[in-house]
Structure formats: structure tokens, C-alpha cells
mmCIF file of C-alpha atoms in Angstrom:
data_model
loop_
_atom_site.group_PDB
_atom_site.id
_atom_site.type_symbol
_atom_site.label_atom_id
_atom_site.label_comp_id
_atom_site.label_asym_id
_atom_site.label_seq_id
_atom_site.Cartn_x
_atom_site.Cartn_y
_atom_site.Cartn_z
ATOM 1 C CA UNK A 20 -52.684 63.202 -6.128
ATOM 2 C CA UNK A 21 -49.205 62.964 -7.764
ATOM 3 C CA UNK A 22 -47.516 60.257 -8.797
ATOM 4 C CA UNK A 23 -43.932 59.655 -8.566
ATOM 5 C CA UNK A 24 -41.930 56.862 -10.685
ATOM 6 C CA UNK A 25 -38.670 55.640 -9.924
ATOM 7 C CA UNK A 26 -36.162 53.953 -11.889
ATOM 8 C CA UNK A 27 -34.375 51.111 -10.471
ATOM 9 C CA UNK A 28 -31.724 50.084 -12.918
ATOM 10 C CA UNK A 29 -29.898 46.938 -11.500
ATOM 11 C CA UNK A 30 -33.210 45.074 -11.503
ATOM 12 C CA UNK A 31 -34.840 46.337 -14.673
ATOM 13 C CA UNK A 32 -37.612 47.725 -13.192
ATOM 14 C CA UNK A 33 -40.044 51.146 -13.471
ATOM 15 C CA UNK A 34 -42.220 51.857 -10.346
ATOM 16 C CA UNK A 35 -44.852 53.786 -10.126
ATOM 17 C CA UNK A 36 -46.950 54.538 -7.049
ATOM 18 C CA UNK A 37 -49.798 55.971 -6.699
ATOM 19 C CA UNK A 38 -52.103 57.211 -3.407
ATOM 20 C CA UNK A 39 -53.734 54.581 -1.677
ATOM 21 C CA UNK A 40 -57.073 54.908 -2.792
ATOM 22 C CA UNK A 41 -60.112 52.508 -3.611
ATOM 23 C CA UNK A 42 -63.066 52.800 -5.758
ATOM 24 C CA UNK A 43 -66.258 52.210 -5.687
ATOM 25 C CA UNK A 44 -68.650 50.200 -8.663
ATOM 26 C CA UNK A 45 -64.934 49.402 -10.031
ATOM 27 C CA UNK A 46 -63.380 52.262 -10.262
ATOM 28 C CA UNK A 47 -63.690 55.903 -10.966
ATOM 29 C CA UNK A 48 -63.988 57.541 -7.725
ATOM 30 C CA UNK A 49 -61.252 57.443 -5.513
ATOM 31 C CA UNK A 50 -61.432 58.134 -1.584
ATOM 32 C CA UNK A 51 -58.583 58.040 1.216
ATOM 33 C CA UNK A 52 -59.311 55.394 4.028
ATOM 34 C CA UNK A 53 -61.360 57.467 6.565
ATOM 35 C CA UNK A 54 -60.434 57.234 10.141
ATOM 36 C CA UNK A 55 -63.177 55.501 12.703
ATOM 37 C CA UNK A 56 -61.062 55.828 15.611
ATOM 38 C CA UNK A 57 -64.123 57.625 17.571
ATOM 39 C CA UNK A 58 -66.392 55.418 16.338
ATOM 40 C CA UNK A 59 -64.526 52.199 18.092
ATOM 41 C CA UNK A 60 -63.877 53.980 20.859
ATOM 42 C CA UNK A 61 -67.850 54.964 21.583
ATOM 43 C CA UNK A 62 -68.707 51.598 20.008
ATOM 44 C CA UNK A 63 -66.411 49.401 22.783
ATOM 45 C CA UNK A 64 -67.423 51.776 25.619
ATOM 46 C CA UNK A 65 -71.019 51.196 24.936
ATOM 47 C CA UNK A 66 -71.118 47.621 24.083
ATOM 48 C CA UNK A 67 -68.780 47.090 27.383
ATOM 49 C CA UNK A 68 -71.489 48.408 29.664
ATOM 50 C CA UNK A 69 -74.078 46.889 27.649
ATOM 51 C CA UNK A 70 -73.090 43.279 28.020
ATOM 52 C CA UNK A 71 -72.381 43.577 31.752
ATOM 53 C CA UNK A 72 -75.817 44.856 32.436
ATOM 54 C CA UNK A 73 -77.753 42.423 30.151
ATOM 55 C CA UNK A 74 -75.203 38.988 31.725
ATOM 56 C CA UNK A 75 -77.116 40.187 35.014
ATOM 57 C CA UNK A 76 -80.330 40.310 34.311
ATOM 58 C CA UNK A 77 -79.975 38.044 31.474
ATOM 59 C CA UNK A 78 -79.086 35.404 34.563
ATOM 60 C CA UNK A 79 -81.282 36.444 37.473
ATOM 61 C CA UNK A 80 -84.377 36.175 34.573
ATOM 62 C CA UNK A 81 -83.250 32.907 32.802
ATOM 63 C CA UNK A 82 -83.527 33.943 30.045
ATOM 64 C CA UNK A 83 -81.596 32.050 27.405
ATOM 65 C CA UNK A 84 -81.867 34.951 24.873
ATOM 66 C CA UNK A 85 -80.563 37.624 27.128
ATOM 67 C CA UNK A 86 -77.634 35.627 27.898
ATOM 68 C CA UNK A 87 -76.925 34.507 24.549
ATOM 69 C CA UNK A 88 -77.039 37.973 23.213
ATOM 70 C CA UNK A 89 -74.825 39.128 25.969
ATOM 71 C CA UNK A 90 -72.474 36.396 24.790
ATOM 72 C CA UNK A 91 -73.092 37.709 21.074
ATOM 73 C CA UNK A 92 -72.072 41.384 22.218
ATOM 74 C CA UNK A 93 -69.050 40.256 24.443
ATOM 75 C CA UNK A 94 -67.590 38.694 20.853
ATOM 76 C CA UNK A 95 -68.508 41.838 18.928
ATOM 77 C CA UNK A 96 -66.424 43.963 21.790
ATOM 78 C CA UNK A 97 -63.645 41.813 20.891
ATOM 79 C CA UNK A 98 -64.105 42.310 17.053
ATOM 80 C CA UNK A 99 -64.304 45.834 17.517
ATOM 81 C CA UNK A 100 -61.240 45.986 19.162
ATOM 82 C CA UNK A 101 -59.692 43.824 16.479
ATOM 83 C CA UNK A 102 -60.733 45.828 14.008
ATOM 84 C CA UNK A 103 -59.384 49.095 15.911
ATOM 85 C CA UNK A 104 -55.964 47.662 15.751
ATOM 86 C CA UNK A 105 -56.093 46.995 12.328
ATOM 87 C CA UNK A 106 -57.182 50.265 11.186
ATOM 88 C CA UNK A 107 -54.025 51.557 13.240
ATOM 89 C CA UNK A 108 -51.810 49.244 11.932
ATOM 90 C CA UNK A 109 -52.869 49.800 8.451
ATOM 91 C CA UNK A 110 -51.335 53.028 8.782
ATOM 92 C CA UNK A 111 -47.887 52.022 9.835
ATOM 93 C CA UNK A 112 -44.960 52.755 7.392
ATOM 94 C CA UNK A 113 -43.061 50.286 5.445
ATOM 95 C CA UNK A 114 -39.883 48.706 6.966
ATOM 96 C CA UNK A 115 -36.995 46.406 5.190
ATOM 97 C CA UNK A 116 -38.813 43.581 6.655
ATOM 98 C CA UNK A 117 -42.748 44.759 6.209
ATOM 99 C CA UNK A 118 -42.056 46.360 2.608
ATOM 100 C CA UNK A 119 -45.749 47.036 2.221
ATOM 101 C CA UNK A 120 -46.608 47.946 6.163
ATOM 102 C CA UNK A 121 -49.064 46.414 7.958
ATOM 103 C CA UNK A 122 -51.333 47.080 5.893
ATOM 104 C CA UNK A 123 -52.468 43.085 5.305
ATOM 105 C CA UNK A 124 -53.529 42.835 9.248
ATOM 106 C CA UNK A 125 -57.076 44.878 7.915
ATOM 107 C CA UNK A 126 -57.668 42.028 6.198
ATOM 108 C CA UNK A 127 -56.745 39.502 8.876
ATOM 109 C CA UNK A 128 -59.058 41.280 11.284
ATOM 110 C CA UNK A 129 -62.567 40.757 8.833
ATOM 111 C CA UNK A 130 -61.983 37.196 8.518
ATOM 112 C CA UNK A 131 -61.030 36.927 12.194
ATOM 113 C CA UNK A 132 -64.391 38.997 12.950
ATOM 114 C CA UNK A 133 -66.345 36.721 10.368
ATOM 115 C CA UNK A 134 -64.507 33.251 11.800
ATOM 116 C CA UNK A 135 -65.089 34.397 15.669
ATOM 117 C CA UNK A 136 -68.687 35.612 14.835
ATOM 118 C CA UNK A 137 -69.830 32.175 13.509
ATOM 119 C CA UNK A 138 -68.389 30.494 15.967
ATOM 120 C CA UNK A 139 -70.115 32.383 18.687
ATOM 121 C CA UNK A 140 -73.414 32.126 17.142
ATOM 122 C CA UNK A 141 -72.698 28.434 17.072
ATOM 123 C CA UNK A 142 -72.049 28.144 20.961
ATOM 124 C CA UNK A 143 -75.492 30.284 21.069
ATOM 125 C CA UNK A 144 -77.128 27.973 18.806
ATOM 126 C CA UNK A 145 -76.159 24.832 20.612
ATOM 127 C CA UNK A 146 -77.318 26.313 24.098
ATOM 128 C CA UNK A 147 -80.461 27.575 22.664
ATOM 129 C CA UNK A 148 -80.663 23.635 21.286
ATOM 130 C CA UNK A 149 -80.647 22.303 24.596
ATOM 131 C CA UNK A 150 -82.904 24.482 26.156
ATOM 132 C CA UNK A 151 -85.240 23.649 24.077
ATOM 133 C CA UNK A 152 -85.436 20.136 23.861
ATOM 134 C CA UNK A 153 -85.115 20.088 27.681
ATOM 135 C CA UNK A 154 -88.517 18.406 29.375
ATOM 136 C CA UNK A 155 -89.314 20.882 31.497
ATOM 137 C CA UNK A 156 -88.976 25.074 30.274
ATOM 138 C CA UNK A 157 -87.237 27.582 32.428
ATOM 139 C CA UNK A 158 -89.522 30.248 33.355
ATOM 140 C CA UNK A 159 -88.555 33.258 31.818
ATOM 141 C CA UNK A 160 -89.056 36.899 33.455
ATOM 142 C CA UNK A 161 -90.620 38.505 29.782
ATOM 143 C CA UNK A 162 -90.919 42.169 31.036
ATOM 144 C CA UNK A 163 -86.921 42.325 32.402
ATOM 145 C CA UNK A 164 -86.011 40.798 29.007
ATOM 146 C CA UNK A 165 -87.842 43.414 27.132
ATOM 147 C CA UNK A 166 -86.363 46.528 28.811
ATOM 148 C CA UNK A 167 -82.759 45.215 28.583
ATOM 149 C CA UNK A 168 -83.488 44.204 24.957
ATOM 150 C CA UNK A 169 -84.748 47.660 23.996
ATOM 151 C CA UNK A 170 -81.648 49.373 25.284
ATOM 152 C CA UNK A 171 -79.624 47.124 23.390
ATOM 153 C CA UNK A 172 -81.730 48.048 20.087
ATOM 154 C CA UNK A 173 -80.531 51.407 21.095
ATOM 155 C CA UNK A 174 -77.075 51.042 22.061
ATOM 156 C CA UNK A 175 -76.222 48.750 18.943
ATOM 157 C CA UNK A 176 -78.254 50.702 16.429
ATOM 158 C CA UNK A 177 -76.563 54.032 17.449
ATOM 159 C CA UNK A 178 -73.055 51.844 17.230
ATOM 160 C CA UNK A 179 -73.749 50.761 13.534
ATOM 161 C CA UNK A 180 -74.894 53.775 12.700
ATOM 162 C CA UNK A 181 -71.243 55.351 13.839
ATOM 163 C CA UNK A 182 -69.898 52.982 10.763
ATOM 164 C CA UNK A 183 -72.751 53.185 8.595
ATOM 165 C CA UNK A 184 -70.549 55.664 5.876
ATOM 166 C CA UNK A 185 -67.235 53.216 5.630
ATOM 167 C CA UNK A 186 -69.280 50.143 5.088
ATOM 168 C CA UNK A 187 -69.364 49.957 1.233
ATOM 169 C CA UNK A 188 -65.652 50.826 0.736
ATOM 170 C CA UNK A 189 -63.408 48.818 3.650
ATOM 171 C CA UNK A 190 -64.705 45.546 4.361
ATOM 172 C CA UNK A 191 -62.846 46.216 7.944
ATOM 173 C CA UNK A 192 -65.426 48.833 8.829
ATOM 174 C CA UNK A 193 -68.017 46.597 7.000
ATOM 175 C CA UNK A 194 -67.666 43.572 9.368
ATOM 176 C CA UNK A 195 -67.966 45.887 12.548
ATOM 177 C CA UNK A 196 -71.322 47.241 11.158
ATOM 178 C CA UNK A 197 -72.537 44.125 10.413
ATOM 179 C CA UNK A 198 -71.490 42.810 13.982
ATOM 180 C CA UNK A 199 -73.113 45.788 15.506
ATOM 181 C CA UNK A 200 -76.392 45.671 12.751
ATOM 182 C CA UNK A 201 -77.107 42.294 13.671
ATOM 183 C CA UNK A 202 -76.535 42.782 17.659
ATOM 184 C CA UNK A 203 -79.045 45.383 16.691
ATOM 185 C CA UNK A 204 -81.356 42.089 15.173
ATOM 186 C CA UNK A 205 -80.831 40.213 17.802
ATOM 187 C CA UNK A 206 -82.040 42.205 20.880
ATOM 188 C CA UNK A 207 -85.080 43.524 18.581
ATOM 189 C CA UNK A 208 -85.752 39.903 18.578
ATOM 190 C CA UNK A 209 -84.865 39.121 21.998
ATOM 191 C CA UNK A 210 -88.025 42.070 22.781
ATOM 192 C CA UNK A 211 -90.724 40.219 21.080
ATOM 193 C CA UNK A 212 -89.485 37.209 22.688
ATOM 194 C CA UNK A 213 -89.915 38.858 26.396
ATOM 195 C CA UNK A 214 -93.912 40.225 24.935
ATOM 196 C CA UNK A 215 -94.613 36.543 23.584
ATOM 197 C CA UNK A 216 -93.834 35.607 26.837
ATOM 198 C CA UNK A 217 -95.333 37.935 29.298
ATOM 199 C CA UNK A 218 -98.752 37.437 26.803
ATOM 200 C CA UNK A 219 -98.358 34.298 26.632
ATOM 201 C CA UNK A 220 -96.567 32.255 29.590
ATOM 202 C CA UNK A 221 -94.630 30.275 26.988
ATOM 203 C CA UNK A 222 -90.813 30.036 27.929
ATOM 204 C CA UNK A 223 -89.818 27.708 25.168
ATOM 205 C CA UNK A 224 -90.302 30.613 22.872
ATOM 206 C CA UNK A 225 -87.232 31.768 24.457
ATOM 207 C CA UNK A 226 -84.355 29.193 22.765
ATOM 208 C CA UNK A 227 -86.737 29.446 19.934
ATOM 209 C CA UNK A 228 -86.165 32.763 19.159
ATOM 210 C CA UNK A 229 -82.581 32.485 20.075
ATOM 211 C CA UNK A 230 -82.554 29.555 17.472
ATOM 212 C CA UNK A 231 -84.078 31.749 14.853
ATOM 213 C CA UNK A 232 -81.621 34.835 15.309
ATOM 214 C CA UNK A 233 -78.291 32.569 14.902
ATOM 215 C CA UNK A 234 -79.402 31.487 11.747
ATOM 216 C CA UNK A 235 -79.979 34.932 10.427
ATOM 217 C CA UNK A 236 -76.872 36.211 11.845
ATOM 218 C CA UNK A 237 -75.021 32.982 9.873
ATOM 219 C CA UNK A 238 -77.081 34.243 6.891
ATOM 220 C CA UNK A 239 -75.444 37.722 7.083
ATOM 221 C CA UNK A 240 -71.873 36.815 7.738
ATOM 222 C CA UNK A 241 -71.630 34.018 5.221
ATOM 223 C CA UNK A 242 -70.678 37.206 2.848
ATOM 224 C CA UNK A 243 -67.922 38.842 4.907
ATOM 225 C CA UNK A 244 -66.283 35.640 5.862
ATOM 226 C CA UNK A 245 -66.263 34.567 1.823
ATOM 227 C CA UNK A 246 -65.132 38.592 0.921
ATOM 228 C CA UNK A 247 -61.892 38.098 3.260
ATOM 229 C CA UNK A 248 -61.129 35.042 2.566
ATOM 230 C CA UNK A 249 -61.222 35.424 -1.555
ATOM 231 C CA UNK A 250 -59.005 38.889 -0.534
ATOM 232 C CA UNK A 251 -56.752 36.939 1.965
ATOM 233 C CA UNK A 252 -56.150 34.478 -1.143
ATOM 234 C CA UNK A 253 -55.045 38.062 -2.912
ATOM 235 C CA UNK A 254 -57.702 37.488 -5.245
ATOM 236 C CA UNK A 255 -58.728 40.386 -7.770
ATOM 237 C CA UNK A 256 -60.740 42.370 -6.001
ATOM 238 C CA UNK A 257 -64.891 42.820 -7.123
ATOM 239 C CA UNK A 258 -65.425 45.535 -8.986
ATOM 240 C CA UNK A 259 -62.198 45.406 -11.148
ATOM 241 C CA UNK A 260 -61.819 43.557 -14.484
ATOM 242 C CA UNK A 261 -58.863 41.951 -14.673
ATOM 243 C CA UNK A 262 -58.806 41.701 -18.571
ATOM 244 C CA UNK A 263 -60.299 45.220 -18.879
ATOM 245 C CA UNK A 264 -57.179 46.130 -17.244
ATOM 246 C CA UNK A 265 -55.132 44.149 -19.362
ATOM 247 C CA UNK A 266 -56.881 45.773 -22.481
ATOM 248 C CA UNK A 267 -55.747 48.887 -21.307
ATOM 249 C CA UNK A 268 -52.302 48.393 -20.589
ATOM 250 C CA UNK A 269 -51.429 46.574 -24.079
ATOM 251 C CA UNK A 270 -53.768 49.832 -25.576
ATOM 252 C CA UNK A 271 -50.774 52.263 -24.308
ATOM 253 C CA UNK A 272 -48.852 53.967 -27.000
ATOM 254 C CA UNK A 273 -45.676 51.538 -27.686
ATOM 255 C CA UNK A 274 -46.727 48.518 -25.682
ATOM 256 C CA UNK A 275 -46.401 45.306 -27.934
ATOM 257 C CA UNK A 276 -47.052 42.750 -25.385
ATOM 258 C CA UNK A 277 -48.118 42.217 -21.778
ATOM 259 C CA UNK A 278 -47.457 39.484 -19.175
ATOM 260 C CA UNK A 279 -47.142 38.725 -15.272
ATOM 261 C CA UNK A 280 -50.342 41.016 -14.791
ATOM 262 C CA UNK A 281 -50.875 40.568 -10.869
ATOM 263 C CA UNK A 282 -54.010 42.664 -8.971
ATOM 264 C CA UNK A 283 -54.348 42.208 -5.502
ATOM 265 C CA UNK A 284 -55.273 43.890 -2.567
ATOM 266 C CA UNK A 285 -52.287 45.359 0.029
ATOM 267 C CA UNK A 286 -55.473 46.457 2.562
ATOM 268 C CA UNK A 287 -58.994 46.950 2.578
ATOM 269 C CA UNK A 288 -58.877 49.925 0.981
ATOM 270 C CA UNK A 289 -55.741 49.823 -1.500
ATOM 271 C CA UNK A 290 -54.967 47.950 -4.183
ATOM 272 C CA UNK A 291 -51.868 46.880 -6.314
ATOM 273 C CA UNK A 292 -50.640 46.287 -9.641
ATOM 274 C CA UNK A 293 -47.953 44.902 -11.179
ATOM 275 C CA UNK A 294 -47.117 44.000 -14.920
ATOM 276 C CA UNK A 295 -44.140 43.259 -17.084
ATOM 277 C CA UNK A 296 -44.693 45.619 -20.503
ATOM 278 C CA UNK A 297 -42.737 44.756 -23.676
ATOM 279 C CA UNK A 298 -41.932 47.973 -25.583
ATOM 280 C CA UNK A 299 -39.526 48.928 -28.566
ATOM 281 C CA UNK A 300 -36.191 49.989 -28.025
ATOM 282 C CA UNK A 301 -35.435 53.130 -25.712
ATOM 283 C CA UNK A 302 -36.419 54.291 -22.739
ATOM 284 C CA UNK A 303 -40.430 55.288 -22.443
ATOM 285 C CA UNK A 304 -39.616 58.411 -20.256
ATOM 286 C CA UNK A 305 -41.618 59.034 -16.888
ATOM 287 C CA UNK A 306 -44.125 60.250 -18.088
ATOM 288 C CA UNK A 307 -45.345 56.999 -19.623
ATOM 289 C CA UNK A 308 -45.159 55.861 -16.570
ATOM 290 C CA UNK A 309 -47.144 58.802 -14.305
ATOM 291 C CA UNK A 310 -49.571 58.876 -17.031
ATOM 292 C CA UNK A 311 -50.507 54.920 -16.900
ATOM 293 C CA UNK A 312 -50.065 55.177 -13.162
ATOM 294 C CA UNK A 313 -52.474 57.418 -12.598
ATOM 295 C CA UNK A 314 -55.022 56.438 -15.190
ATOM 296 C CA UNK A 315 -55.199 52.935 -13.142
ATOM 297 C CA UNK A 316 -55.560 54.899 -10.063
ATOM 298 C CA UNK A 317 -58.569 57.076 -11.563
ATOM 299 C CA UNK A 318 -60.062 54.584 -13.851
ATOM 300 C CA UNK A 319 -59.856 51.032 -12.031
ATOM 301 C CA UNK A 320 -59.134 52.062 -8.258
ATOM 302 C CA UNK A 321 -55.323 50.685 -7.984
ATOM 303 C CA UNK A 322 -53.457 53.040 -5.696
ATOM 304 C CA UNK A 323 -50.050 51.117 -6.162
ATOM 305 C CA UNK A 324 -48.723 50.311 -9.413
ATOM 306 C CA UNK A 325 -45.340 48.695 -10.682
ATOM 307 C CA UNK A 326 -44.547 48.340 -14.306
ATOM 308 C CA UNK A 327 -41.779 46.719 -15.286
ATOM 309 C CA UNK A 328 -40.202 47.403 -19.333
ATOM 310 C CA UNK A 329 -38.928 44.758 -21.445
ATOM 311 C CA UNK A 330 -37.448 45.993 -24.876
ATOM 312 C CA UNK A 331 -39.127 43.770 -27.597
ATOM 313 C CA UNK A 332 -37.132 41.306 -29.012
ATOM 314 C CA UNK A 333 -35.365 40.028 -25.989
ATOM 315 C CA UNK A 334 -36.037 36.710 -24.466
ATOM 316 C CA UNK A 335 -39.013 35.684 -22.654
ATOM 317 C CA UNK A 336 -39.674 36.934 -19.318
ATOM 318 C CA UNK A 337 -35.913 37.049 -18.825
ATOM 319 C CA UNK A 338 -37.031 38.565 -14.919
ATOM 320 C CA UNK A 339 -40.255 36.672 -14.332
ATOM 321 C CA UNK A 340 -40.725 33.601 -12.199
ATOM 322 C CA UNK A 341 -43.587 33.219 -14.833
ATOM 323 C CA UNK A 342 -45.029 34.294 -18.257
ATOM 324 C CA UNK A 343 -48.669 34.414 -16.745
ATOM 325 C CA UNK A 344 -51.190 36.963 -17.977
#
């Protein structure tokens, strides 16, 4: 993809901007976001039905574990949709007032799916609690709970499956499949729970197992709530070395120094750059610029870079609010 540099004079500044790629293993392959609209719209659709159907029977069999998965799929309807809206808005262009787009609200939308997710399994967790420590068990209809489990292992397996190929390179896509991977979890365990009890007779197996599932799903989200918060910070993202970039940038023909190196990500697919380069005397042409651009883009993943040149010699970071590297 080409890259374009523009000169803005009154300000002292050289930007460069690339496509707005990511990478993957830090770098070195370099992929437009992909579009899931289908996949939300089959994913909502199904999980819609899905938790009306199993909030019936899940009542009329008490069963604690169909209800609380119901519950568990009702909040992953309304992180799908979340995340929907943030893969559109992602794609909105810049205004005066929104310089960079919307592109931040992808990363709003995984911690709001990680946040709402534990706090749903918590609500299941505490019902679950209750049930079980209650003196007398609610019978449990095992064979109704192990049908409407086993279409949910269907419906939510086919649903992650949809998002199975953007999962290692937008952690947008990668909360929804991990919503719809551990729905997925949860109703498989929800089905051993109904044969336990139809074998068995034992109802308190179902908050048990209900018990057992919310931990797990706590487990799996405790990395997707720490990814988007660490990216909502506008930390460096994993995968890119900060002072391997810097090592690059002060290896350029002409640069003397380097400071003010920022890396943080715009989405959860793009990244961005900027750095204040001190150079000798005279301008360094575009093509400096197109060249380093694109390098960043190829080698470390960073899809939007702006350099700004400082002729050596001057003072200090005469246009930086700091001198940090």
C-alpha cells in the first residue's frame, strides 16, 4: 500500500501515514481489518432464539443451570451487539472533532464485553451459591436440561466458529469468540449436569456445576479484560518492541538523535507512531519519510506514523510537551 507524507510547515512537522494494518508475532505480516458483519448478524439471531427457548424450559424444569446459562447468553447477545457497533464505527472517517474516527470505541466495546461478562457470571455464581446451600434441593427435570443444553453446544459452537479466523488479530472479534466459546462450555456442562441427574437423582449437582462453569468462564476472561484495559491505557501493544523500534529509527541514514517516541493503538487493529527525529541541516526529502513509513508498517505492524524533524543543533524539544524516549 502507498504511503503518502505531508508537510505541514507552520507546525514543524512531517506526517506520514500509512494503511491501517496490524501484525501478527510483532510484525511482518500485515492484514486489513476483515469485516464480521454476517457473522454478528447470524450470531445475535441465533443466540436471540436460543435464550428464549432455554429461559422456558430452563424455568418450568428448575433448573438453576439452564437459567443461568440463559442469563449467560442474554449478556453475550448484548456483547455481540456491542461489538457490531464498534466494528461499524471503527470504520467511520475522521472529523475536526474525532481527528482519528471512531476508531477507539473497538476498544471500548472488549473491555465493556470483558467488564459485563464478569459481572454476569458473578450474578450466576451468587444464585448458583444459594441454591446450593439451600436445605432442601429443587428437583431438577435432567432429560429437558440435556436436550436444551445440546442445542446450545450447537448453536454457540457454530457462532464461535463464525469468528474463529479474526480472533488472533482484533481483540474485538476475540472477546465475541470467547463469549460465544465459553457459552459453548457452559451448556456442554449444563448436559452432563442433566445425565448426573437423571442417573443419579441428585439436584444439588445442579448449582454445583453452575458453580464450576463461572469460575472457568472468570478464568478465560481474566485475559481479555487485562488486554483492553493495558490498550485502553494506550499502552504499547504485545508483540512490538518499543526499543527495537527506537533502534531503528536512530539507525536511519542522518538521524542523530531520537525523542517523544509514542506507540499506541488508534483500534484493535491499527496502530500509531509518533517521534520527534533530530537530523542535520536541510530538508530529508519525502522519501525519507515514505521509506521509514513504510518500513514500520511492514516490519513492526504500525499503520499510522508521524515523524516530526528537528535540525541538530537547535534547542531541546523546542515543540515537545516532553523530551521522553
Amino acid at each position: 500500500m502507498a504511503e503518502h507524507a505531508h508537510d505541514h510547515d507552520h507546525h514543524g512537522h512531517r506526517h506520514s501515514h500509512g494503511g491501517g494494518g496490524h501484525s501478527h508475532g510483532g510484525g511482518g505480516h500485515v492484514h486489513a481489518p476483515a469485516s464480521f458483519g454476517r457473522a454478528f448478524a447470524i450470531g445475535i439471531a441465533l443466540n436471540v432464539a436460543f435464550v428464549i427457548i432455554e429461559a422456558i424450559y430452563g424455568f418450568a424444569s428448575e433448573s438453576m443451570a439452564l437459567v443461568a446459562d440463559a442469563g449467560h447468553n442474554l449478556s453475550d447477545v448484548l456483547g455481540l451487539l456491542v461489538a457490531w457497533i464498534a466494528s461499524v464505527l471503527v470504520k467511520r472517517s475522521p472529523t475536526p472533532r474525532f481527528t482519528y474516527g471512531l476508531r477507539g470505541s473497538s476498544i471500548l466495546a472488549a473491555l465493556f464485553n470483558a467488564v459485563f461478562l464478569l459481572v454476569a457470571t458473578g450474578a450466576i455464581a451468587w444464585e448458583a451459591a444459594v441454591r446450593l446451600l439451600a436445605p432442601e434441593p429443587q428437583p431438577v427435570a435432567g432429560l429437558t436440561v440435556m436436550v436444551v443444553a445440546g442445542i446450545g453446544i450447537l448453536i454457540n459452537g457454530l457462532t464461535a466458529w463464525l469468528f474463529a479466523s479474526g480472533k488472533g488479530s482484533d481483540i474485538n472479534i476475540r472477546g465475541a469468540y470467547l463469549h460465544m466459546l465459553a457459552d459453548a462450555a457452559v451448556s456442554a456442562g449444563v448436559v452432563v449436569t442433566g445425565l448426573i441427574i437423571v442417573l443419579t437423582g441428585a439436584a444439588w449437582i445442579d448449582p454445583l456445576v453452575s458453580l464450576v462453569i463461572a469460575g472457568l468462564i472468570i478464568w478465560a476472561t481474566w485475559g481479555l479484560l487485562r488486554d483492553s484495559v493495558v490498550m485502553s491505557l494506550s499502552a504499547v501493544p504485545p508483540g512490538i518492541d518499543p526499543a527495537a523500534v527506537g533502534a531503528y529509527l536512530r539507525a536511519r541514514a542522518g538521524v542523530t538523535d531520537l525523542h517523544d517516541l509514542h506507540i499506541w493503538p488508534m483500534s484493535t487493529t491499527e496502530i500509531a507512531l509518533t517521534a520527534h527525529l533530530v537530523m542535520g541541516p536541510g530538508h530529508p526529502g519525502n522519501g525519507f519519510l515514505i521509506a521509514t513509513a513504510e518500513e514500520l508498517r511492514t516490519r513492526f505492524g504500525i499503520g499510522h506514523t508521524t515523524l516530526q524533524i528537528e535540525e541538530a543543533g537547535g534547542p531541546a524539544c523546542p515543540l515537545a510537551g516532553d523530551c521522553t524516549v
